[in-house]
Amino acid sequence: MNRYSRILGTGSYLPEKVLTNRELEDLVDTSDQWIRERTGIRERHLVSEGETCSGLAEAAARRALAAAELEPDQIDLLIVATTTPDQVFPSTACLLQHRLGIGGFAAFDIQAVCTGFVYALSVADKFIRSGTHRCALVVGSETMSRIVNWQDRATCVLFGDGAGAVVLGAAEEPGILSTHLSADGAYKDLLQVPSGVGMGRCEDPYIEMRGNEVFRMAVTTLGRIVDETLAANRLSKSDIDWLVPHQANIRIIRATAKKLNLPMERVVVTVGEHGNTSSASIPLALDTAVRDGRIQRGETLIMEAFGGGFTWGSVLVRY
Ligand code: COA
């Protein structure tokens, strides 16, 4: 039995192509000012033809493995969180296994939309703590631009593409201190892609969102979950060094930071350059702040996310 899991390395990858707010002004009736003021987004990265979710995942995974100083064949569990898999099946996790030249162990996808990475990290932590697995590759990878309606100004300005990954290993000390997951399908209509092969229709598989209602639910739910996470660990707000939030909207992030009494210098914000990359946003933000030296070993981080379903959750980590 392993007692804990801890993050051994992080990695991320963004496709080269960048779409700025100014360029969006040519596509839909919007303005750079509106997008920046309402969302904090200035630009986002987009995949080009031929780039896929598993390809982005591979680039991020290789960087995370290098940071952990591990070879792909030292992994014994692979979980990919994604809403935009390359294919209906095989899972993106299996495609990634093949790309990395490894196999013979459990690999599967998790679908919890923007909360996907929090779900995946939580599942990997439980596998490792149970003692059945020792080293997990956990990836969030998305090509959201492929399910965005580029004629809908209310949604197309929000999303971007990218991938982030962590390598999680068994450890004597935490590591992951606690994970908290939840969902409520009663809200399924507020944020959805109302299309799918199982319904016999795949045409126009685009994101539909009742933005204002989603916004209000996200702020109240995330405020509640950070309180629950602190209470479950008998910690106070001042014990948190970093907030690494899902990057949907700067106003949602500011509201959660305020709830934690955290100054914005202690919040990792990448929404300006990445947009909302769904399940990739937290590992992208984490890797950014690890690589630029802001997040240091021994510090306490809270990751939190809210997304379609609705799904929501948090992970408390001693990095
Ligand atoms: N450019 C210019 N105007 C726009 C616009 C755009 N891209 N998108 C919407 N508008 C307009 C609307 O048509 C509306 O106009 P009206 O007042 O004439 O009807 C006005 O701006 C306000 O729209 P509203 O939707 O009320 O704005 P908002 O302040 O709620 O901001 C979001 C919209 C999408 C940025 C915000 O609701 C949001 O971030 N929602 C949650 C996103 C999220 O967290 N996703 C879930 C987790 S993944």
mmCIF file of C-alpha atoms and ligand atoms in Angstrom:
data_model
loop_
_atom_site.group_PDB
_atom_site.id
_atom_site.type_symbol
_atom_site.label_atom_id
_atom_site.label_comp_id
_atom_site.label_asym_id
_atom_site.label_seq_id
_atom_site.Cartn_x
_atom_site.Cartn_y
_atom_site.Cartn_z
ATOM 1 C CA MET A 1 0.000 0.000 0.000
ATOM 2 C CA ASN A 2 1.367 3.394 -0.998
ATOM 3 C CA ARG A 3 0.375 6.065 1.449
ATOM 4 C CA TYR A 4 0.410 9.052 -0.866
ATOM 5 C CA SER A 5 0.972 10.298 -4.392
ATOM 6 C CA ARG A 6 3.006 13.345 -5.370
ATOM 7 C CA ILE A 7 3.688 15.351 -8.509
ATOM 8 C CA LEU A 8 7.067 14.325 -9.952
ATOM 9 C CA GLY A 9 7.013 16.534 -13.053
ATOM 10 C CA THR A 10 4.821 18.819 -15.167
ATOM 11 C CA GLY A 11 4.681 19.628 -18.878
ATOM 12 C CA SER A 12 2.484 21.478 -21.338
ATOM 13 C CA TYR A 13 2.119 22.278 -24.997
ATOM 14 C CA LEU A 14 0.309 24.952 -27.014
ATOM 15 C CA PRO A 15 -0.200 24.769 -30.778
ATOM 16 C CA GLU A 16 1.754 27.417 -32.689
ATOM 17 C CA LYS A 17 -1.131 29.275 -34.311
ATOM 18 C CA VAL A 18 -2.410 32.255 -32.276
ATOM 19 C CA LEU A 19 -5.760 34.001 -32.779
ATOM 20 C CA THR A 20 -5.938 37.495 -31.246
ATOM 21 C CA ASN A 21 -9.069 39.377 -30.205
ATOM 22 C CA ARG A 22 -8.411 41.825 -33.036
ATOM 23 C CA GLU A 23 -8.499 38.967 -35.555
ATOM 24 C CA LEU A 24 -11.802 37.802 -34.025
ATOM 25 C CA GLU A 25 -13.246 41.252 -34.775
ATOM 26 C CA ASP A 26 -13.080 40.241 -38.459
ATOM 27 C CA LEU A 27 -15.010 37.008 -37.820
ATOM 28 C CA VAL A 28 -17.901 38.103 -35.572
ATOM 29 C CA ASP A 29 -19.493 41.289 -34.214
ATOM 30 C CA THR A 30 -17.224 41.747 -31.189
ATOM 31 C CA SER A 31 -14.397 43.944 -29.945
ATOM 32 C CA ASP A 32 -11.049 43.430 -28.295
ATOM 33 C CA GLN A 33 -12.257 45.712 -25.483
ATOM 34 C CA TRP A 34 -15.456 43.709 -24.829
ATOM 35 C CA ILE A 35 -13.575 40.408 -24.705
ATOM 36 C CA ARG A 36 -10.821 41.731 -22.423
ATOM 37 C CA GLU A 37 -13.205 43.492 -20.033
ATOM 38 C CA ARG A 38 -15.714 40.633 -19.752
ATOM 39 C CA THR A 39 -13.327 37.664 -19.811
ATOM 40 C CA GLY A 40 -9.674 38.765 -19.438
ATOM 41 C CA ILE A 41 -8.812 36.929 -22.677
ATOM 42 C CA ARG A 42 -6.450 38.637 -25.168
ATOM 43 C CA GLU A 43 -5.545 35.731 -27.425
ATOM 44 C CA ARG A 44 -5.776 31.943 -27.682
ATOM 45 C CA HIS A 45 -3.841 29.168 -29.440
ATOM 46 C CA LEU A 46 -5.609 27.066 -32.069
ATOM 47 C CA VAL A 47 -4.749 23.767 -33.715
ATOM 48 C CA SER A 48 -4.072 23.721 -37.435
ATOM 49 C CA GLU A 49 -5.271 21.060 -39.847
ATOM 50 C CA GLY A 50 -3.729 17.693 -38.949
ATOM 51 C CA GLU A 51 -3.095 18.547 -35.280
ATOM 52 C CA THR A 52 -5.098 16.397 -32.870
ATOM 53 C CA CYS A 53 -5.861 16.030 -29.186
ATOM 54 C CA SER A 54 -3.524 13.006 -28.896
ATOM 55 C CA GLY A 55 -0.746 14.937 -30.648
ATOM 56 C CA LEU A 56 -0.988 17.866 -28.206
ATOM 57 C CA ALA A 57 -1.156 15.336 -25.355
ATOM 58 C CA GLU A 58 2.016 13.614 -26.555
ATOM 59 C CA ALA A 59 4.005 16.854 -26.602
ATOM 60 C CA ALA A 60 2.840 17.807 -23.083
ATOM 61 C CA ALA A 61 3.400 14.249 -21.780
ATOM 62 C CA ARG A 62 6.971 14.059 -23.094
ATOM 63 C CA ARG A 63 7.798 17.353 -21.349
ATOM 64 C CA ALA A 64 6.261 16.144 -18.061
ATOM 65 C CA LEU A 65 8.207 12.863 -18.280
ATOM 66 C CA ALA A 66 11.450 14.760 -18.963
ATOM 67 C CA ALA A 67 10.789 17.039 -15.961
ATOM 68 C CA ALA A 68 10.218 13.934 -13.794
ATOM 69 C CA GLU A 69 13.408 12.370 -15.257
ATOM 70 C CA LEU A 70 11.448 9.267 -16.223
ATOM 71 C CA GLU A 71 11.165 7.235 -19.413
ATOM 72 C CA PRO A 72 7.700 6.460 -20.844
ATOM 73 C CA ASP A 73 8.064 2.752 -19.941
ATOM 74 C CA GLN A 74 8.237 3.622 -16.242
ATOM 75 C CA ILE A 75 4.559 4.655 -16.323
ATOM 76 C CA ASP A 76 1.976 2.054 -15.204
ATOM 77 C CA LEU A 77 -1.251 4.110 -15.493
ATOM 78 C CA LEU A 78 -2.339 6.619 -18.133
ATOM 79 C CA ILE A 79 -5.398 8.856 -17.839
ATOM 80 C CA VAL A 80 -6.412 11.510 -20.363
ATOM 81 C CA ALA A 81 -9.089 14.060 -19.535
ATOM 82 C CA THR A 82 -10.672 15.344 -22.725
ATOM 83 C CA THR A 83 -13.929 16.519 -24.255
ATOM 84 C CA THR A 84 -12.483 16.556 -27.760
ATOM 85 C CA PRO A 85 -10.988 13.077 -28.334
ATOM 86 C CA ASP A 86 -9.431 12.334 -31.751
ATOM 87 C CA GLN A 87 -11.945 9.535 -32.368
ATOM 88 C CA VAL A 88 -15.036 7.997 -30.726
ATOM 89 C CA PHE A 89 -12.719 5.114 -29.946
ATOM 90 C CA PRO A 90 -10.013 4.009 -29.252
ATOM 91 C CA SER A 91 -9.691 6.371 -26.308
ATOM 92 C CA THR A 92 -7.199 9.206 -26.568
ATOM 93 C CA ALA A 93 -5.316 7.508 -23.711
ATOM 94 C CA CYS A 94 -4.779 4.411 -25.891
ATOM 95 C CA LEU A 95 -3.730 6.596 -28.834
ATOM 96 C CA LEU A 96 -1.283 8.404 -26.544
ATOM 97 C CA GLN A 97 0.075 5.106 -25.204
ATOM 98 C CA HIS A 98 0.831 4.078 -28.788
ATOM 99 C CA ARG A 99 2.439 7.441 -29.606
ATOM 100 C CA LEU A 100 4.698 7.032 -26.566
ATOM 101 C CA GLY A 101 5.595 3.476 -27.614
ATOM 102 C CA ILE A 102 4.310 1.886 -24.410
ATOM 103 C CA GLY A 103 1.488 -0.505 -23.463
ATOM 104 C CA GLY A 104 0.345 -3.379 -21.282
ATOM 105 C CA PHE A 105 -1.219 -1.333 -18.485
ATOM 106 C CA ALA A 106 -4.453 0.564 -17.817
ATOM 107 C CA ALA A 107 -5.160 3.566 -20.048
ATOM 108 C CA PHE A 108 -8.494 5.360 -20.258
ATOM 109 C CA ASP A 109 -10.184 8.725 -20.858
ATOM 110 C CA ILE A 110 -12.227 10.771 -18.436
ATOM 111 C CA GLN A 111 -15.007 13.071 -19.600
ATOM 112 C CA ALA A 112 -15.895 15.764 -17.091
ATOM 113 C CA VAL A 113 -15.490 18.733 -19.449
ATOM 114 C CA CYS A 114 -13.653 21.626 -17.736
ATOM 115 C CA THR A 115 -13.367 19.643 -14.470
ATOM 116 C CA GLY A 116 -11.768 16.729 -16.347
ATOM 117 C CA PHE A 117 -8.218 17.232 -15.112
ATOM 118 C CA VAL A 118 -9.349 17.511 -11.473
ATOM 119 C CA TYR A 119 -11.300 14.263 -11.924
ATOM 120 C CA ALA A 120 -8.345 12.538 -13.621
ATOM 121 C CA LEU A 121 -5.848 13.619 -10.969
ATOM 122 C CA SER A 122 -8.201 12.446 -8.240
ATOM 123 C CA VAL A 123 -8.654 9.016 -9.855
ATOM 124 C CA ALA A 124 -4.898 8.609 -10.385
ATOM 125 C CA ASP A 125 -4.256 9.570 -6.741
ATOM 126 C CA LYS A 126 -6.693 6.888 -5.559
ATOM 127 C CA PHE A 127 -5.097 4.206 -7.773
ATOM 128 C CA ILE A 128 -1.658 5.064 -6.397
ATOM 129 C CA ARG A 129 -2.803 5.274 -2.773
ATOM 130 C CA SER A 130 -4.476 1.866 -3.091
ATOM 131 C CA GLY A 131 -1.069 0.380 -3.838
ATOM 132 C CA THR A 132 -2.022 -1.148 -7.198
ATOM 133 C CA HIS A 133 -0.094 1.427 -9.282
ATOM 134 C CA ARG A 134 3.082 3.417 -8.719
ATOM 135 C CA CYS A 135 3.461 5.957 -11.505
ATOM 136 C CA ALA A 136 0.683 7.701 -13.421
ATOM 137 C CA LEU A 137 0.727 10.009 -16.409
ATOM 138 C CA VAL A 138 -2.272 12.351 -16.127
ATOM 139 C CA VAL A 139 -3.047 14.579 -19.101
ATOM 140 C CA GLY A 140 -5.643 17.229 -19.956
ATOM 141 C CA SER A 141 -5.753 17.823 -23.719
ATOM 142 C CA GLU A 142 -8.273 19.714 -25.835
ATOM 143 C CA THR A 143 -9.008 20.911 -29.341
ATOM 144 C CA MET A 144 -11.969 23.085 -28.284
ATOM 145 C CA SER A 145 -11.750 25.087 -31.531
ATOM 146 C CA ARG A 146 -13.227 22.039 -33.316
ATOM 147 C CA ILE A 147 -16.489 22.209 -31.292
ATOM 148 C CA VAL A 148 -16.840 25.992 -31.334
ATOM 149 C CA ASN A 149 -19.359 27.645 -33.625
ATOM 150 C CA TRP A 150 -17.203 30.352 -35.202
ATOM 151 C CA GLN A 151 -20.347 32.366 -35.982
ATOM 152 C CA ASP A 152 -21.518 32.527 -32.343
ATOM 153 C CA ARG A 153 -19.834 35.517 -30.702
ATOM 154 C CA ALA A 154 -21.094 34.516 -27.261
ATOM 155 C CA THR A 155 -18.921 31.378 -27.233
ATOM 156 C CA CYS A 156 -16.259 31.526 -29.972
ATOM 157 C CA VAL A 157 -14.294 34.261 -28.207
ATOM 158 C CA LEU A 158 -13.882 32.150 -25.077
ATOM 159 C CA PHE A 159 -12.100 28.931 -26.025
ATOM 160 C CA GLY A 160 -8.601 27.798 -27.002
ATOM 161 C CA ASP A 161 -6.582 24.627 -27.610
ATOM 162 C CA GLY A 162 -3.674 23.072 -25.708
ATOM 163 C CA ALA A 163 -2.538 20.313 -23.381
ATOM 164 C CA GLY A 164 -0.961 19.927 -19.953
ATOM 165 C CA ALA A 165 0.340 16.878 -18.099
ATOM 166 C CA VAL A 166 1.685 15.744 -14.761
ATOM 167 C CA VAL A 167 3.549 12.622 -13.711
ATOM 168 C CA LEU A 168 2.241 11.378 -10.370
ATOM 169 C CA GLY A 169 4.339 8.936 -8.328
ATOM 170 C CA ALA A 170 3.959 6.959 -5.083
ATOM 171 C CA ALA A 171 5.448 8.716 -2.052
ATOM 172 C CA GLU A 172 5.854 8.435 1.704
ATOM 173 C CA GLU A 173 4.778 12.060 2.216
ATOM 174 C CA PRO A 174 1.986 13.997 0.461
ATOM 175 C CA GLY A 175 1.734 15.094 -2.311
ATOM 176 C CA ILE A 176 -1.890 15.249 -2.935
ATOM 177 C CA LEU A 177 -3.532 16.102 0.388
ATOM 178 C CA SER A 178 -7.167 15.689 -0.644
ATOM 179 C CA THR A 179 -9.474 15.618 -3.650
ATOM 180 C CA HIS A 180 -13.109 16.690 -3.837
ATOM 181 C CA LEU A 181 -15.368 15.814 -6.772
ATOM 182 C CA SER A 182 -19.000 16.523 -7.490
ATOM 183 C CA ALA A 183 -21.555 16.786 -10.298
ATOM 184 C CA ASP A 184 -25.219 17.552 -10.882
ATOM 185 C CA GLY A 185 -26.788 16.527 -14.174
ATOM 186 C CA ALA A 186 -29.866 18.650 -13.468
ATOM 187 C CA TYR A 187 -27.906 21.509 -15.070
ATOM 188 C CA LYS A 188 -27.147 19.592 -18.281
ATOM 189 C CA ASP A 189 -28.881 22.151 -20.536
ATOM 190 C CA LEU A 190 -26.955 25.241 -19.414
ATOM 191 C CA LEU A 191 -23.670 24.235 -21.041
ATOM 192 C CA GLN A 192 -23.654 21.500 -23.664
ATOM 193 C CA VAL A 193 -22.893 20.180 -27.122
ATOM 194 C CA PRO A 194 -26.385 18.854 -27.931
ATOM 195 C CA SER A 195 -25.183 16.351 -30.527
ATOM 196 C CA GLY A 196 -23.505 12.957 -30.625
ATOM 197 C CA VAL A 197 -23.161 9.655 -32.425
ATOM 198 C CA GLY A 198 -25.329 7.960 -29.791
ATOM 199 C CA MET A 199 -28.202 10.283 -30.737
ATOM 200 C CA GLY A 200 -27.657 9.488 -34.400
ATOM 201 C CA ARG A 201 -26.644 13.055 -35.203
ATOM 202 C CA CYS A 202 -23.192 14.471 -35.497
ATOM 203 C CA GLU A 203 -23.852 17.520 -37.623
ATOM 204 C CA ASP A 204 -23.040 20.908 -36.036
ATOM 205 C CA PRO A 205 -21.497 19.562 -32.825
ATOM 206 C CA TYR A 206 -21.104 22.996 -31.271
ATOM 207 C CA ILE A 207 -20.908 24.355 -27.729
ATOM 208 C CA GLU A 208 -24.081 26.058 -26.500
ATOM 209 C CA MET A 209 -23.932 28.011 -23.256
ATOM 210 C CA ARG A 210 -26.273 30.131 -21.160
ATOM 211 C CA GLY A 211 -23.261 32.221 -20.150
ATOM 212 C CA ASN A 212 -24.812 34.370 -17.477
ATOM 213 C CA GLU A 213 -26.364 31.465 -15.547
ATOM 214 C CA VAL A 214 -23.177 29.408 -15.864
ATOM 215 C CA PHE A 215 -21.179 32.378 -14.601
ATOM 216 C CA ARG A 216 -23.306 32.793 -11.458
ATOM 217 C CA MET A 217 -23.268 29.069 -10.648
ATOM 218 C CA ALA A 218 -19.507 28.885 -11.209
ATOM 219 C CA VAL A 219 -18.784 31.740 -8.790
ATOM 220 C CA THR A 220 -20.971 30.399 -5.966
ATOM 221 C CA THR A 221 -19.933 26.752 -6.425
ATOM 222 C CA LEU A 222 -16.205 27.499 -6.560
ATOM 223 C CA GLY A 223 -16.480 29.730 -3.488
ATOM 224 C CA ARG A 224 -18.148 26.863 -1.636
ATOM 225 C CA ILE A 225 -15.666 24.228 -2.767
ATOM 226 C CA VAL A 226 -12.603 26.138 -1.619
ATOM 227 C CA ASP A 227 -14.214 26.484 1.838
ATOM 228 C CA GLU A 228 -15.006 22.737 1.883
ATOM 229 C CA THR A 229 -11.459 21.857 0.835
ATOM 230 C CA LEU A 230 -9.909 23.972 3.600
ATOM 231 C CA ALA A 231 -12.334 22.610 6.220
ATOM 232 C CA ALA A 232 -11.670 18.981 5.216
ATOM 233 C CA ASN A 233 -7.943 19.563 5.782
ATOM 234 C CA ARG A 234 -8.363 21.767 8.889
ATOM 235 C CA LEU A 235 -6.486 24.537 7.097
ATOM 236 C CA SER A 236 -7.104 28.261 7.121
ATOM 237 C CA LYS A 237 -7.005 30.586 4.139
ATOM 238 C CA SER A 238 -3.534 31.817 5.101
ATOM 239 C CA ASP A 239 -2.154 28.266 4.665
ATOM 240 C CA ILE A 240 -2.686 28.438 0.887
ATOM 241 C CA ASP A 241 0.317 29.631 -1.137
ATOM 242 C CA TRP A 242 -1.171 29.393 -4.622
ATOM 243 C CA LEU A 243 -4.536 29.191 -6.343
ATOM 244 C CA VAL A 244 -4.242 27.315 -9.656
ATOM 245 C CA PRO A 245 -7.774 27.698 -11.027
ATOM 246 C CA HIS A 246 -9.539 26.546 -14.162
ATOM 247 C CA GLN A 247 -9.145 29.418 -16.612
ATOM 248 C CA ALA A 248 -12.604 30.315 -17.930
ATOM 249 C CA ASN A 249 -12.987 33.980 -17.048
ATOM 250 C CA ILE A 250 -10.790 36.409 -15.059
ATOM 251 C CA ARG A 251 -13.865 37.641 -13.158
ATOM 252 C CA ILE A 252 -14.623 34.108 -11.896
ATOM 253 C CA ILE A 253 -10.946 33.671 -10.922
ATOM 254 C CA ARG A 254 -10.903 37.015 -9.050
ATOM 255 C CA ALA A 255 -14.051 36.073 -7.135
ATOM 256 C CA THR A 256 -12.486 32.772 -5.958
ATOM 257 C CA ALA A 257 -9.222 34.524 -5.017
ATOM 258 C CA LYS A 258 -11.218 37.041 -2.974
ATOM 259 C CA LYS A 259 -13.003 34.206 -1.197
ATOM 260 C CA LEU A 260 -9.561 32.837 -0.225
ATOM 261 C CA ASN A 261 -8.237 36.309 0.748
ATOM 262 C CA LEU A 262 -5.440 35.678 -1.764
ATOM 263 C CA PRO A 263 -3.844 38.632 -3.564
ATOM 264 C CA MET A 264 -3.804 38.164 -7.360
ATOM 265 C CA GLU A 265 0.027 37.772 -7.225
ATOM 266 C CA ARG A 266 -0.684 34.385 -5.571
ATOM 267 C CA VAL A 267 -3.051 33.268 -8.334
ATOM 268 C CA VAL A 268 -1.767 31.636 -11.509
ATOM 269 C CA VAL A 269 -3.564 33.371 -14.381
ATOM 270 C CA THR A 270 -3.084 32.204 -17.960
ATOM 271 C CA VAL A 271 -6.566 32.936 -19.317
ATOM 272 C CA GLY A 272 -5.265 36.075 -21.086
ATOM 273 C CA GLU A 273 -2.955 34.092 -23.368
ATOM 274 C CA HIS A 274 -4.695 30.684 -23.435
ATOM 275 C CA GLY A 275 -8.448 31.374 -23.252
ATOM 276 C CA ASN A 276 -10.540 28.532 -21.840
ATOM 277 C CA THR A 277 -8.801 25.270 -22.788
ATOM 278 C CA SER A 278 -11.263 23.170 -20.741
ATOM 279 C CA SER A 279 -9.535 20.158 -19.132
ATOM 280 C CA ALA A 280 -6.108 21.412 -20.270
ATOM 281 C CA SER A 281 -6.310 24.748 -18.476
ATOM 282 C CA ILE A 282 -5.209 23.716 -14.965
ATOM 283 C CA PRO A 283 -2.179 21.609 -15.999
ATOM 284 C CA LEU A 284 -1.204 24.369 -18.472
ATOM 285 C CA ALA A 285 -1.361 26.959 -15.680
ATOM 286 C CA LEU A 286 0.448 24.681 -13.229
ATOM 287 C CA ASP A 287 3.286 23.974 -15.659
ATOM 288 C CA THR A 288 3.615 27.668 -16.517
ATOM 289 C CA ALA A 289 4.087 28.648 -12.851
ATOM 290 C CA VAL A 290 6.383 25.689 -12.081
ATOM 291 C CA ARG A 291 8.655 26.464 -15.042
ATOM 292 C CA ASP A 292 8.866 30.208 -14.403
ATOM 293 C CA GLY A 293 9.865 29.468 -10.795
ATOM 294 C CA ARG A 294 6.808 30.896 -9.023
ATOM 295 C CA ILE A 295 5.614 27.584 -7.557
ATOM 296 C CA GLN A 296 8.279 26.023 -5.324
ATOM 297 C CA ARG A 297 8.570 22.575 -3.733
ATOM 298 C CA GLY A 298 6.831 22.408 -0.341
ATOM 299 C CA GLU A 299 4.230 25.063 -1.173
ATOM 300 C CA THR A 300 0.491 24.402 -0.810
ATOM 301 C CA LEU A 301 -1.693 24.784 -3.903
ATOM 302 C CA ILE A 302 -5.393 24.553 -4.431
ATOM 303 C CA MET A 303 -6.641 23.634 -7.892
ATOM 304 C CA GLU A 304 -10.346 24.058 -8.642
ATOM 305 C CA ALA A 305 -12.616 23.738 -11.647
ATOM 306 C CA PHE A 306 -16.228 24.003 -12.761
ATOM 307 C CA GLY A 307 -17.688 22.875 -16.061
ATOM 308 C CA GLY A 308 -20.429 21.314 -18.146
ATOM 309 C CA GLY A 309 -22.579 18.683 -16.481
ATOM 310 C CA PHE A 310 -22.365 20.555 -14.187
ATOM 311 C CA THR A 311 -19.203 19.047 -12.769
ATOM 312 C CA TRP A 312 -16.907 20.654 -10.221
ATOM 313 C CA GLY A 313 -14.049 19.755 -7.937
ATOM 314 C CA SER A 314 -10.787 20.645 -6.257
ATOM 315 C CA VAL A 315 -7.409 19.138 -5.454
ATOM 316 C CA LEU A 316 -5.255 20.312 -2.559
ATOM 317 C CA VAL A 317 -1.555 19.679 -3.164
ATOM 318 C CA ARG A 318 1.684 20.073 -1.262
ATOM 319 C CA TYR A 319 3.880 20.563 -4.314
HETATM 320 N N1 COA B 1 -18.787 40.564 -28.120
HETATM 321 C C1 COA B 1 -19.602 41.598 -27.900
HETATM 322 N N2 COA B 1 -20.784 41.467 -27.255
HETATM 323 C C2 COA B 1 -21.119 40.246 -26.814
HETATM 324 C C3 COA B 1 -20.298 39.123 -27.013
HETATM 325 C C4 COA B 1 -19.096 39.321 -27.702
HETATM 326 N N3 COA B 1 -18.230 38.307 -27.934
HETATM 327 N N4 COA B 1 -20.897 38.043 -26.462
HETATM 328 C C5 COA B 1 -22.045 38.481 -25.943
HETATM 329 N N5 COA B 1 -22.192 39.807 -26.157
HETATM 330 C C6 COA B 1 -23.282 40.678 -25.753
HETATM 331 C C7 COA B 1 -24.572 39.942 -25.526
HETATM 332 O O1 COA B 1 -25.268 39.763 -26.736
HETATM 333 C C8 COA B 1 -25.289 40.871 -24.581
HETATM 334 O O2 COA B 1 -25.872 41.905 -25.339
HETATM 335 P P1 COA B 1 -27.339 42.498 -24.941
HETATM 336 O O3 COA B 1 -27.153 43.047 -23.545
HETATM 337 O O4 COA B 1 -27.563 43.518 -26.010
HETATM 338 O O5 COA B 1 -28.236 41.322 -25.007
HETATM 339 C C9 COA B 1 -24.174 41.501 -23.751
HETATM 340 O O6 COA B 1 -22.978 41.269 -24.500
HETATM 341 C C10 COA B 1 -24.022 40.882 -22.380
HETATM 342 O O7 COA B 1 -24.053 39.467 -22.517
HETATM 343 P P2 COA B 1 -23.907 38.524 -21.289
HETATM 344 O O8 COA B 1 -23.959 37.111 -21.757
HETATM 345 O O9 COA B 1 -24.885 38.961 -20.227
HETATM 346 O O10 COA B 1 -22.433 38.912 -20.810
HETATM 347 P P3 COA B 1 -21.663 38.414 -19.540
HETATM 348 O O11 COA B 1 -21.189 39.590 -18.782
HETATM 349 O O12 COA B 1 -22.419 37.354 -18.814
HETATM 350 O O13 COA B 1 -20.391 37.742 -20.181
HETATM 351 C C11 COA B 1 -19.542 35.544 -20.621
HETATM 352 C C12 COA B 1 -20.527 36.648 -21.040
HETATM 353 C C13 COA B 1 -19.735 34.382 -21.552
HETATM 354 C C14 COA B 1 -18.148 36.093 -20.749
HETATM 355 C C15 COA B 1 -19.827 35.138 -19.169
HETATM 356 O O14 COA B 1 -21.178 34.898 -19.008
HETATM 357 C C16 COA B 1 -19.069 33.929 -18.742
HETATM 358 O O15 COA B 1 -17.869 33.959 -18.601
HETATM 359 N N6 COA B 1 -19.803 32.838 -18.470
HETATM 360 C C17 COA B 1 -19.246 31.643 -17.886
HETATM 361 C C18 COA B 1 -18.197 31.004 -18.715
HETATM 362 C C19 COA B 1 -17.762 29.794 -17.977
HETATM 363 O O16 COA B 1 -17.395 29.862 -16.840
HETATM 364 N N7 COA B 1 -17.836 28.664 -18.597
HETATM 365 C C20 COA B 1 -17.999 27.491 -17.787
HETATM 366 C C21 COA B 1 -16.886 26.856 -17.322
HETATM 367 S S1 COA B 1 -16.118 26.110 -18.659
#
